[in-house]
């Protein structure tokens, strides 16, 4: 099966749709075997979007007024799925790798095509 064609989506969280504000980038799931990182990012997104403790709500609103949050919960979905179903220690993406200038990687050694 083809693993490396899964699409990656991000979410933008802000209190206004126009104008420019400084951006805070939050991402997870970079390495496939780090399963908890994507869930941590989802937790942060939930805290920004939901009604949290009333004492914290004013602080969250203040952050959203000042910054635009761009959130990417899973930046390596193909590697994540592969690490869950085939090889628990898999870390990379499933996209075929290659090097510049006509070199390809075979079993960890660079060779010419």
GROMACS .gro file of N, CA, C and O in nm:
model
  452
    1UNK      N    1   0.084  -0.119   0.000
    1UNK     CA    2   0.000   0.000   0.000
    1UNK      C    3   0.088   0.125   0.000
    1UNK      O    4   0.201   0.123   0.043
    2UNK      N    5   0.032   0.234  -0.046
    2UNK     CA    6   0.105   0.361  -0.053
    2UNK      C    7   0.081   0.436   0.078
    2UNK      O    8  -0.031   0.473   0.110
    3UNK      N    9   0.188   0.461   0.152
    3UNK     CA   10   0.176   0.526   0.282
    3UNK      C   11   0.196   0.675   0.275
    3UNK      O   12   0.148   0.749   0.359
    4UNK      N   13   0.270   0.723   0.180
    4UNK     CA   14   0.316   0.861   0.184
    4UNK      C   15   0.223   0.959   0.114
    4UNK      O   16   0.262   1.069   0.083
    5UNK      N   17   0.098   0.923   0.091
    5UNK     CA   18   0.005   1.014   0.024
    5UNK      C   19  -0.101   1.071   0.117
    5UNK      O   20  -0.196   1.130   0.072
    6UNK      N   21  -0.083   1.053   0.246
    6UNK     CA   22  -0.180   1.110   0.340
    6UNK      C   23  -0.162   1.261   0.345
    6UNK      O   24  -0.052   1.312   0.344
    7UNK      N   25  -0.272   1.332   0.354
    7UNK     CA   26  -0.267   1.478   0.355
    7UNK      C   27  -0.247   1.529   0.497
    7UNK      O   28  -0.297   1.473   0.592
    8UNK      N   29  -0.177   1.640   0.510
    8UNK     CA   30  -0.152   1.704   0.638
    8UNK      C   31  -0.236   1.831   0.643
    8UNK      O   32  -0.236   1.911   0.549
    9UNK      N   33  -0.309   1.851   0.752
    9UNK     CA   34  -0.396   1.968   0.767
    9UNK      C   35  -0.358   2.046   0.892
    9UNK      O   36  -0.320   1.989   0.992
   10UNK      N   37  -0.374   2.176   0.883
   10UNK     CA   38  -0.349   2.261   0.999
   10UNK      C   39  -0.474   2.338   1.033
   10UNK      O   40  -0.565   2.351   0.951
   11UNK      N   41  -0.479   2.390   1.156
   11UNK     CA   42  -0.591   2.472   1.200
   11UNK      C   43  -0.537   2.608   1.242
   11UNK      O   44  -0.429   2.618   1.300
   12UNK      N   45  -0.612   2.713   1.210
   12UNK     CA   46  -0.575   2.848   1.250
   12UNK      C   47  -0.675   2.892   1.356
   12UNK      O   48  -0.795   2.886   1.335
   13UNK      N   49  -0.623   2.935   1.471
   13UNK     CA   50  -0.708   2.978   1.583
   13UNK      C   51  -0.674   3.122   1.614
   13UNK      O   52  -0.559   3.156   1.641
   14UNK      N   53  -0.776   3.209   1.609
   14UNK     CA   54  -0.758   3.351   1.635
   14UNK      C   55  -0.892   3.412   1.668
   14UNK      O   56  -0.996   3.353   1.640
   15UNK      N   57  -0.893   3.532   1.726
   15UNK     CA   58  -1.020   3.597   1.757
   15UNK      C   59  -1.069   3.687   1.646
   15UNK      O   60  -1.181   3.733   1.650
   16UNK      N   61  -0.987   3.712   1.544
   16UNK     CA   62  -1.031   3.795   1.433
   16UNK      C   63  -0.983   3.733   1.302
   16UNK      O   64  -0.878   3.671   1.297
   17UNK      N   65  -1.062   3.751   1.198
   17UNK     CA   66  -1.027   3.689   1.070
   17UNK      C   67  -0.946   3.782   0.980
   17UNK      O   68  -0.891   3.739   0.881
   18UNK      N   69  -0.941   3.910   1.014
   18UNK     CA   70  -0.866   4.004   0.931
   18UNK      C   71  -0.753   4.066   1.012
   18UNK      O   72  -0.752   4.061   1.134
   19UNK      N   73  -0.660   4.127   0.941
   19UNK     CA   74  -0.547   4.190   1.008
   19UNK      C   75  -0.436   4.088   1.031
   19UNK      O   76  -0.456   3.969   1.021
   20UNK      N   77  -0.320   4.141   1.063
   20UNK     CA   78  -0.209   4.049   1.088
   20UNK      C   79  -0.165   4.060   1.234
   20UNK      O   80  -0.160   4.168   1.291
   21UNK      N   81  -0.138   3.945   1.291
   21UNK     CA   82  -0.089   3.935   1.427
   21UNK      C   83   0.033   3.843   1.426
   21UNK      O   84   0.048   3.762   1.334
   22UNK      N   85   0.118   3.853   1.526
   22UNK     CA   86   0.228   3.757   1.534
   22UNK      C   87   0.171   3.614   1.542
   22UNK      O   88   0.064   3.592   1.598
   23UNK      N   89   0.244   3.521   1.484
   23UNK     CA   90   0.197   3.383   1.477
   23UNK      C   91   0.272   3.296   1.576
   23UNK      O   92   0.393   3.309   1.593
   24UNK      N   93   0.199   3.206   1.640
   24UNK     CA   94   0.257   3.101   1.722
   24UNK      C   95   0.227   2.969   1.654
   24UNK      O   96   0.111   2.935   1.631
   25UNK      N   97   0.332   2.896   1.618
   25UNK     CA   98   0.320   2.768   1.548
   25UNK      C   99   0.332   2.655   1.650
   25UNK      O  100   0.428   2.650   1.727
   26UNK      N  101   0.234   2.564   1.650
   26UNK     CA  102   0.236   2.449   1.740
   26UNK      C  103   0.220   2.325   1.654
   26UNK      O  104   0.122   2.313   1.580
   27UNK      N  105   0.317   2.231   1.661
   27UNK     CA  106   0.304   2.109   1.583
   27UNK      C  107   0.341   1.987   1.665
   27UNK      O  108   0.406   1.996   1.768
   28UNK      N  109   0.295   1.874   1.618
   28UNK     CA  110   0.324   1.747   1.684
   28UNK      C  111   0.331   1.637   1.580
   28UNK      O  112   0.300   1.657   1.463
   29UNK      N  113   0.368   1.519   1.624
   29UNK     CA  114   0.373   1.405   1.533
   29UNK      C  115   0.482   1.413   1.429
   29UNK      O  116   0.468   1.360   1.321
   30UNK      N  117   0.592   1.482   1.462
   30UNK     CA  118   0.702   1.493   1.367
   30UNK      C  119   0.768   1.357   1.348
   30UNK      O  120   0.791   1.312   1.237
   31UNK      N  121   0.801   1.293   1.460
   31UNK     CA  122   0.858   1.159   1.454
   31UNK      C  123   0.746   1.057   1.477
   31UNK      O  124   0.669   1.070   1.572
   32UNK      N  125   0.740   0.958   1.393
   32UNK     CA  126   0.627   0.865   1.392
   32UNK      C  127   0.605   0.794   1.524
   32UNK      O  128   0.491   0.774   1.566
   33UNK      N  129   0.711   0.757   1.593
   33UNK     CA  130   0.694   0.679   1.715
   33UNK      C  131   0.663   0.762   1.838
   33UNK      O  132   0.643   0.709   1.946
   34UNK      N  133   0.659   0.893   1.825
   34UNK     CA  134   0.626   0.980   1.937
   34UNK      C  135   0.475   1.006   1.937
   34UNK      O  136   0.428   1.113   1.903
   35UNK      N  137   0.402   0.905   1.977
   35UNK     CA  138   0.256   0.910   1.968
   35UNK      C  139   0.193   1.017   2.055
   35UNK      O  140   0.092   1.076   2.018
   36UNK      N  141   0.250   1.046   2.169
   36UNK     CA  142   0.187   1.140   2.262
   36UNK      C  143   0.192   1.284   2.214
   36UNK      O  144   0.110   1.367   2.253
   37UNK      N  145   0.289   1.318   2.129
   37UNK     CA  146   0.305   1.458   2.090
   37UNK      C  147   0.182   1.511   2.016
   37UNK      O  148   0.140   1.624   2.038
   38UNK      N  149   0.123   1.431   1.930
   38UNK     CA  150   0.004   1.479   1.857
   38UNK      C  151  -0.114   1.497   1.952
   38UNK      O  152  -0.194   1.591   1.936
   39UNK      N  153  -0.124   1.414   2.052
   39UNK     CA  154  -0.233   1.427   2.149
   39UNK      C  155  -0.213   1.549   2.239
   39UNK      O  156  -0.310   1.614   2.278
   40UNK      N  157  -0.088   1.583   2.268
   40UNK     CA  158  -0.059   1.703   2.344
   40UNK      C  159  -0.100   1.828   2.267
   40UNK      O  160  -0.159   1.921   2.323
   41UNK      N  161  -0.073   1.829   2.137
   41UNK     CA  162  -0.113   1.942   2.052
   41UNK      C  163  -0.266   1.953   2.047
   41UNK      O  164  -0.322   2.063   2.054
   42UNK      N  165  -0.335   1.840   2.039
   42UNK     CA  166  -0.482   1.843   2.041
   42UNK      C  167  -0.534   1.895   2.174
   42UNK      O  168  -0.635   1.967   2.178
   43UNK      N  169  -0.467   1.863   2.282
   43UNK     CA  170  -0.505   1.914   2.413
   43UNK      C  171  -0.492   2.067   2.417
   43UNK      O  172  -0.579   2.137   2.468
   44UNK      N  173  -0.382   2.118   2.362
   44UNK     CA  174  -0.360   2.263   2.357
   44UNK      C  175  -0.468   2.329   2.273
   44UNK      O  176  -0.525   2.432   2.310
   45UNK      N  177  -0.501   2.269   2.158
   45UNK     CA  178  -0.604   2.325   2.072
   45UNK      C  179  -0.739   2.325   2.143
   45UNK      O  180  -0.814   2.423   2.136
   46UNK      N  181  -0.770   2.219   2.213
   46UNK     CA  182  -0.894   2.212   2.288
   46UNK      C  183  -0.900   2.321   2.395
   46UNK      O  184  -1.004   2.385   2.414
   47UNK      N  185  -0.788   2.345   2.462
   47UNK     CA  186  -0.784   2.449   2.565
   47UNK      C  187  -0.806   2.588   2.506
   47UNK      O  188  -0.870   2.673   2.567
   48UNK      N  189  -0.756   2.610   2.384
   48UNK     CA  190  -0.775   2.740   2.320
   48UNK      C  191  -0.918   2.760   2.271
   48UNK      O  192  -0.968   2.871   2.267
   49UNK      N  193  -0.984   2.651   2.231
   49UNK     CA  194  -1.116   2.662   2.169
   49UNK      C  195  -1.233   2.644   2.265
   49UNK      O  196  -1.342   2.691   2.237
   50UNK      N  197  -1.212   2.575   2.375
   50UNK     CA  198  -1.326   2.544   2.462
   50UNK      C  199  -1.330   2.638   2.581
   50UNK      O  200  -1.237   2.713   2.608
   51UNK      N  201  -1.437   2.630   2.651
   51UNK     CA  202  -1.453   2.709   2.773
   51UNK      C  203  -1.375   2.639   2.885
   51UNK      O  204  -1.422   2.544   2.945
   52UNK      N  205  -1.256   2.686   2.909
   52UNK     CA  206  -1.175   2.631   3.017
   52UNK      C  207  -1.215   2.695   3.148
   52UNK      O  208  -1.307   2.776   3.153
   53UNK      N  209  -1.146   2.662   3.253
   53UNK     CA  210  -1.171   2.720   3.384
   53UNK      C  211  -1.190   2.871   3.371
   53UNK      O  212  -1.114   2.939   3.303
   54UNK      N  213  -1.292   2.924   3.434
   54UNK     CA  214  -1.325   3.066   3.418
   54UNK      C  215  -1.209   3.157   3.457
   54UNK      O  216  -1.196   3.266   3.403
   55UNK      N  217  -1.125   3.114   3.549
   55UNK     CA  218  -1.009   3.194   3.586
   55UNK      C  219  -0.907   3.204   3.474
   55UNK      O  220  -0.835   3.302   3.463
   56UNK      N  221  -0.901   3.101   3.390
   56UNK     CA  222  -0.806   3.099   3.279
   56UNK      C  223  -0.865   3.158   3.151
   56UNK      O  224  -0.791   3.193   3.060
   57UNK      N  225  -0.996   3.168   3.144
   57UNK     CA  226  -1.059   3.213   3.019
   57UNK      C  227  -1.011   3.351   2.977
   57UNK      O  228  -0.987   3.375   2.859
   58UNK      N  229  -0.996   3.442   3.071
   58UNK     CA  230  -0.950   3.576   3.034
   58UNK      C  231  -0.807   3.574   2.983
   58UNK      O  232  -0.772   3.649   2.892
   59UNK      N  233  -0.723   3.485   3.039
   59UNK     CA  234  -0.585   3.473   2.990
   59UNK      C  235  -0.581   3.414   2.850
   59UNK      O  236  -0.504   3.459   2.765
   60UNK      N  237  -0.665   3.315   2.824
   60UNK     CA  238  -0.671   3.253   2.690
   60UNK      C  239  -0.722   3.355   2.589
   60UNK      O  240  -0.666   3.369   2.480
   61UNK      N  241  -0.825   3.430   2.625
   61UNK     CA  242  -0.878   3.532   2.535
   61UNK      C  243  -0.773   3.639   2.506
   61UNK      O  244  -0.760   3.684   2.392
   62UNK      N  245  -0.697   3.676   2.607
   62UNK     CA  246  -0.590   3.773   2.587
   62UNK      C  247  -0.485   3.721   2.488
   62UNK      O  248  -0.440   3.794   2.400
   63UNK      N  249  -0.449   3.593   2.500
   63UNK     CA  250  -0.354   3.533   2.405
   63UNK      C  251  -0.410   3.531   2.264
   63UNK      O  252  -0.341   3.561   2.167
   64UNK      N  253  -0.537   3.495   2.252
   64UNK     CA  254  -0.599   3.488   2.119
   64UNK      C  255  -0.616   3.627   2.058
   64UNK      O  256  -0.617   3.640   1.935
   65UNK      N  257  -0.631   3.730   2.141
   65UNK     CA  258  -0.639   3.867   2.089
   65UNK      C  259  -0.504   3.915   2.036
   65UNK      O  260  -0.498   3.993   1.942
   66UNK      N  261  -0.395   3.868   2.097
   66UNK     CA  262  -0.261   3.914   2.061
   66UNK      C  263  -0.196   3.830   1.951
   66UNK      O  264  -0.114   3.882   1.875
   67UNK      N  265  -0.227   3.701   1.945
   67UNK     CA  266  -0.156   3.610   1.856
   67UNK      C  267  -0.251   3.528   1.769
   67UNK      O  268  -0.365   3.504   1.807
   68UNK      N  269  -0.200   3.486   1.658
   68UNK     CA  270  -0.269   3.391   1.571
   68UNK      C  271  -0.199   3.257   1.591
   68UNK      O  272  -0.078   3.245   1.572
   69UNK      N  273  -0.271   3.155   1.632
   69UNK     CA  274  -0.215   3.022   1.653
   69UNK      C  275  -0.238   2.938   1.528
   69UNK      O  276  -0.351   2.927   1.480
   70UNK      N  277  -0.131   2.880   1.476
   70UNK     CA  278  -0.142   2.785   1.366
   70UNK      C  279  -0.102   2.650   1.424
   70UNK      O  280   0.009   2.634   1.475
   71UNK      N  281  -0.194   2.555   1.418
   71UNK     CA  282  -0.177   2.428   1.488
   71UNK      C  283  -0.177   2.313   1.388
   71UNK      O  284  -0.269   2.300   1.308
   72UNK      N  285  -0.074   2.231   1.395
   72UNK     CA  286  -0.060   2.113   1.311
   72UNK      C  287  -0.045   1.992   1.403
   72UNK      O  288   0.065   1.961   1.448
   73UNK      N  289  -0.154   1.922   1.433
   73UNK     CA  290  -0.146   1.811   1.529
   73UNK      C  291  -0.061   1.693   1.480
   73UNK      O  292   0.006   1.628   1.559
   74UNK      N  293  -0.063   1.665   1.351
   74UNK     CA  294   0.007   1.548   1.300
   74UNK      C  295   0.082   1.586   1.173
   74UNK      O  296   0.022   1.603   1.068
   75UNK      N  297   0.215   1.600   1.183
   75UNK     CA  298   0.292   1.638   1.065
   75UNK      C  299   0.350   1.517   0.991
   75UNK      O  300   0.407   1.533   0.885
   76UNK      N  301   0.335   1.398   1.046
   76UNK     CA  302   0.385   1.277   0.981
   76UNK      C  303   0.281   1.166   0.991
   76UNK      O  304   0.302   1.064   1.057
   77UNK      N  305   0.165   1.181   0.926
   77UNK     CA  306   0.058   1.083   0.943
   77UNK      C  307   0.092   0.945   0.886
   77UNK      O  308   0.049   0.844   0.942
   78UNK      N  309   0.169   0.939   0.779
   78UNK     CA  310   0.202   0.809   0.721
   78UNK      C  311   0.296   0.731   0.812
   78UNK      O  312   0.278   0.612   0.836
   79UNK      N  313   0.398   0.797   0.867
   79UNK     CA  314   0.488   0.731   0.959
   79UNK      C  315   0.419   0.691   1.089
   79UNK      O  316   0.445   0.585   1.145
   80UNK      N  317   0.329   0.777   1.137
   80UNK     CA  318   0.252   0.747   1.259
   80UNK      C  319   0.172   0.618   1.241
   80UNK      O  320   0.178   0.529   1.326
   81UNK      N  321   0.099   0.609   1.133
   81UNK     CA  322   0.018   0.490   1.109
   81UNK      C  323   0.105   0.366   1.093
   81UNK      O  324   0.074   0.259   1.145
   82UNK      N  325   0.217   0.380   1.023
   82UNK     CA  326   0.308   0.266   1.003
   82UNK      C  327   0.367   0.220   1.136
   82UNK      O  328   0.379   0.100   1.161
   83UNK      N  329   0.401   0.315   1.224
   83UNK     CA  330   0.457   0.277   1.354
   83UNK      C  331   0.354   0.209   1.443
   83UNK      O  332   0.389   0.130   1.529
   84UNK      N  333   0.229   0.236   1.422
   84UNK     CA  334   0.123   0.172   1.501
   84UNK      C  335   0.085   0.035   1.448
   84UNK      O  336   0.037  -0.048   1.523
   85UNK      N  337   0.103   0.013   1.319
   85UNK     CA  338   0.055  -0.113   1.260
   85UNK      C  339   0.165  -0.209   1.218
   85UNK      O  340   0.139  -0.329   1.203
   86UNK      N  341   0.289  -0.161   1.195
   86UNK     CA  342   0.393  -0.249   1.142
   86UNK      C  343   0.521  -0.252   1.226
   86UNK      O  344   0.573  -0.359   1.254
   87UNK      N  345   0.575  -0.137   1.260
   87UNK     CA  346   0.706  -0.131   1.325
   87UNK      C  347   0.702  -0.022   1.431
   87UNK      O  348   0.712   0.096   1.400
   88UNK      N  349   0.688  -0.061   1.558
   88UNK     CA  350   0.671   0.033   1.668
   88UNK      C  351   0.786   0.135   1.677
   88UNK      O  352   0.767   0.247   1.719
   89UNK      N  353   0.905   0.098   1.636
   89UNK     CA  354   1.020   0.187   1.647
   89UNK      C  355   1.043   0.272   1.522
   89UNK      O  356   1.140   0.347   1.515
   90UNK      N  357   0.953   0.265   1.425
   90UNK     CA  358   0.966   0.346   1.304
   90UNK      C  359   0.957   0.493   1.341
   90UNK      O  360   0.874   0.533   1.422
   91UNK      N  361   1.042   0.574   1.282
   91UNK     CA  362   1.051   0.713   1.322
   91UNK      C  363   1.027   0.812   1.208
   91UNK      O  364   0.987   0.924   1.230
   92UNK      N  365   1.055   0.771   1.087
   92UNK     CA  366   1.054   0.863   0.974
   92UNK      C  367   0.921   0.861   0.900
   92UNK      O  368   0.830   0.790   0.935
   93UNK      N  369   0.916   0.938   0.793
   93UNK     CA  370   0.802   0.934   0.704
   93UNK      C  371   0.815   0.810   0.615
   93UNK      O  372   0.919   0.747   0.611
   94UNK      N  373   0.711   0.777   0.543
   94UNK     CA  374   0.716   0.662   0.454
   94UNK      C  375   0.745   0.704   0.310
   94UNK      O  376   0.751   0.620   0.222
   95UNK      N  377   0.766   0.831   0.286
   95UNK     CA  378   0.799   0.878   0.151
   95UNK      C  379   0.935   0.822   0.111
   95UNK      O  380   1.029   0.824   0.189
   96UNK      N  381   0.948   0.773  -0.011
   96UNK     CA  382   1.078   0.724  -0.056
   96UNK      C  383   1.182   0.836  -0.045
   96UNK      O  384   1.156   0.949  -0.083
   97UNK      N  385   1.299   0.802   0.009
   97UNK     CA  386   1.402   0.904   0.029
   97UNK      C  387   1.492   0.914  -0.092
   97UNK      O  388   1.502   0.823  -0.172
   98UNK      N  389   1.558   1.024  -0.103
   98UNK     CA  390   1.653   1.046  -0.209
   98UNK      C  391   1.748   1.158  -0.172
   98UNK      O  392   1.723   1.233  -0.079
   99UNK      N  393   1.856   1.165  -0.240
   99UNK     CA  394   1.956   1.268  -0.215
   99UNK      C  395   1.969   1.355  -0.338
   99UNK      O  396   1.925   1.320  -0.447
  100UNK      N  397   2.037   1.466  -0.323
  100UNK     CA  398   2.064   1.554  -0.436
  100UNK      C  399   2.164   1.490  -0.531
  100UNK      O  400   2.239   1.400  -0.494
  101UNK      N  401   2.169   1.542  -0.650
  101UNK     CA  402   2.272   1.511  -0.749
  101UNK      C  403   2.276   1.365  -0.791
  101UNK      O  404   2.382   1.307  -0.809
  102UNK      N  405   2.162   1.300  -0.803
  102UNK     CA  406   2.158   1.164  -0.857
  102UNK      C  407   2.191   1.054  -0.758
  102UNK      O  408   2.210   0.940  -0.798
  103UNK      N  409   2.198   1.084  -0.630
  103UNK     CA  410   2.226   0.981  -0.531
  103UNK      C  411   2.095   0.933  -0.469
  103UNK      O  412   2.000   1.009  -0.454
  104UNK      N  413   2.087   0.807  -0.435
  104UNK     CA  414   1.973   0.753  -0.363
  104UNK      C  415   2.023   0.677  -0.241
  104UNK      O  416   2.136   0.631  -0.238
  105UNK      N  417   1.938   0.662  -0.144
  105UNK     CA  418   1.975   0.589  -0.022
  105UNK      C  419   1.926   0.445  -0.032
  105UNK      O  420   1.808   0.421  -0.047
  106UNK      N  421   2.017   0.353  -0.020
  106UNK     CA  422   1.984   0.211  -0.015
  106UNK      C  423   2.048   0.151   0.109
  106UNK      O  424   2.170   0.146   0.120
  107UNK      N  425   1.965   0.108   0.204
  107UNK     CA  426   2.015   0.045   0.327
  107UNK      C  427   2.115   0.134   0.400
  107UNK      O  428   2.216   0.087   0.452
  108UNK      N  429   2.094   0.263   0.399
  108UNK     CA  430   2.176   0.355   0.474
  108UNK      C  431   2.301   0.405   0.402
  108UNK      O  432   2.369   0.491   0.451
  109UNK      N  433   2.332   0.351   0.286
  109UNK     CA  434   2.451   0.395   0.212
  109UNK      C  435   2.409   0.473   0.089
  109UNK      O  436   2.316   0.435   0.019
  110UNK      N  437   2.475   0.583   0.063
  110UNK     CA  438   2.445   0.663  -0.056
  110UNK      C  439   2.514   0.603  -0.177
  110UNK      O  440   2.633   0.574  -0.173
  111UNK      N  441   2.439   0.581  -0.284
  111UNK     CA  442   2.495   0.525  -0.408
  111UNK      C  443   2.448   0.609  -0.524
  111UNK      O  444   2.347   0.678  -0.515
  112UNK      N  445   2.519   0.604  -0.634
  112UNK     CA  446   2.476   0.680  -0.752
  112UNK      C  447   2.376   0.598  -0.830
  112UNK      O  448   2.377   0.476  -0.829
  113UNK      N  449   2.289   0.669  -0.902
  113UNK     CA  450   2.188   0.601  -0.986
  113UNK      C  451   2.249   0.553  -1.114
  113UNK      O  452   2.342   0.602  -1.166
   0.00000   0.00000   0.00000
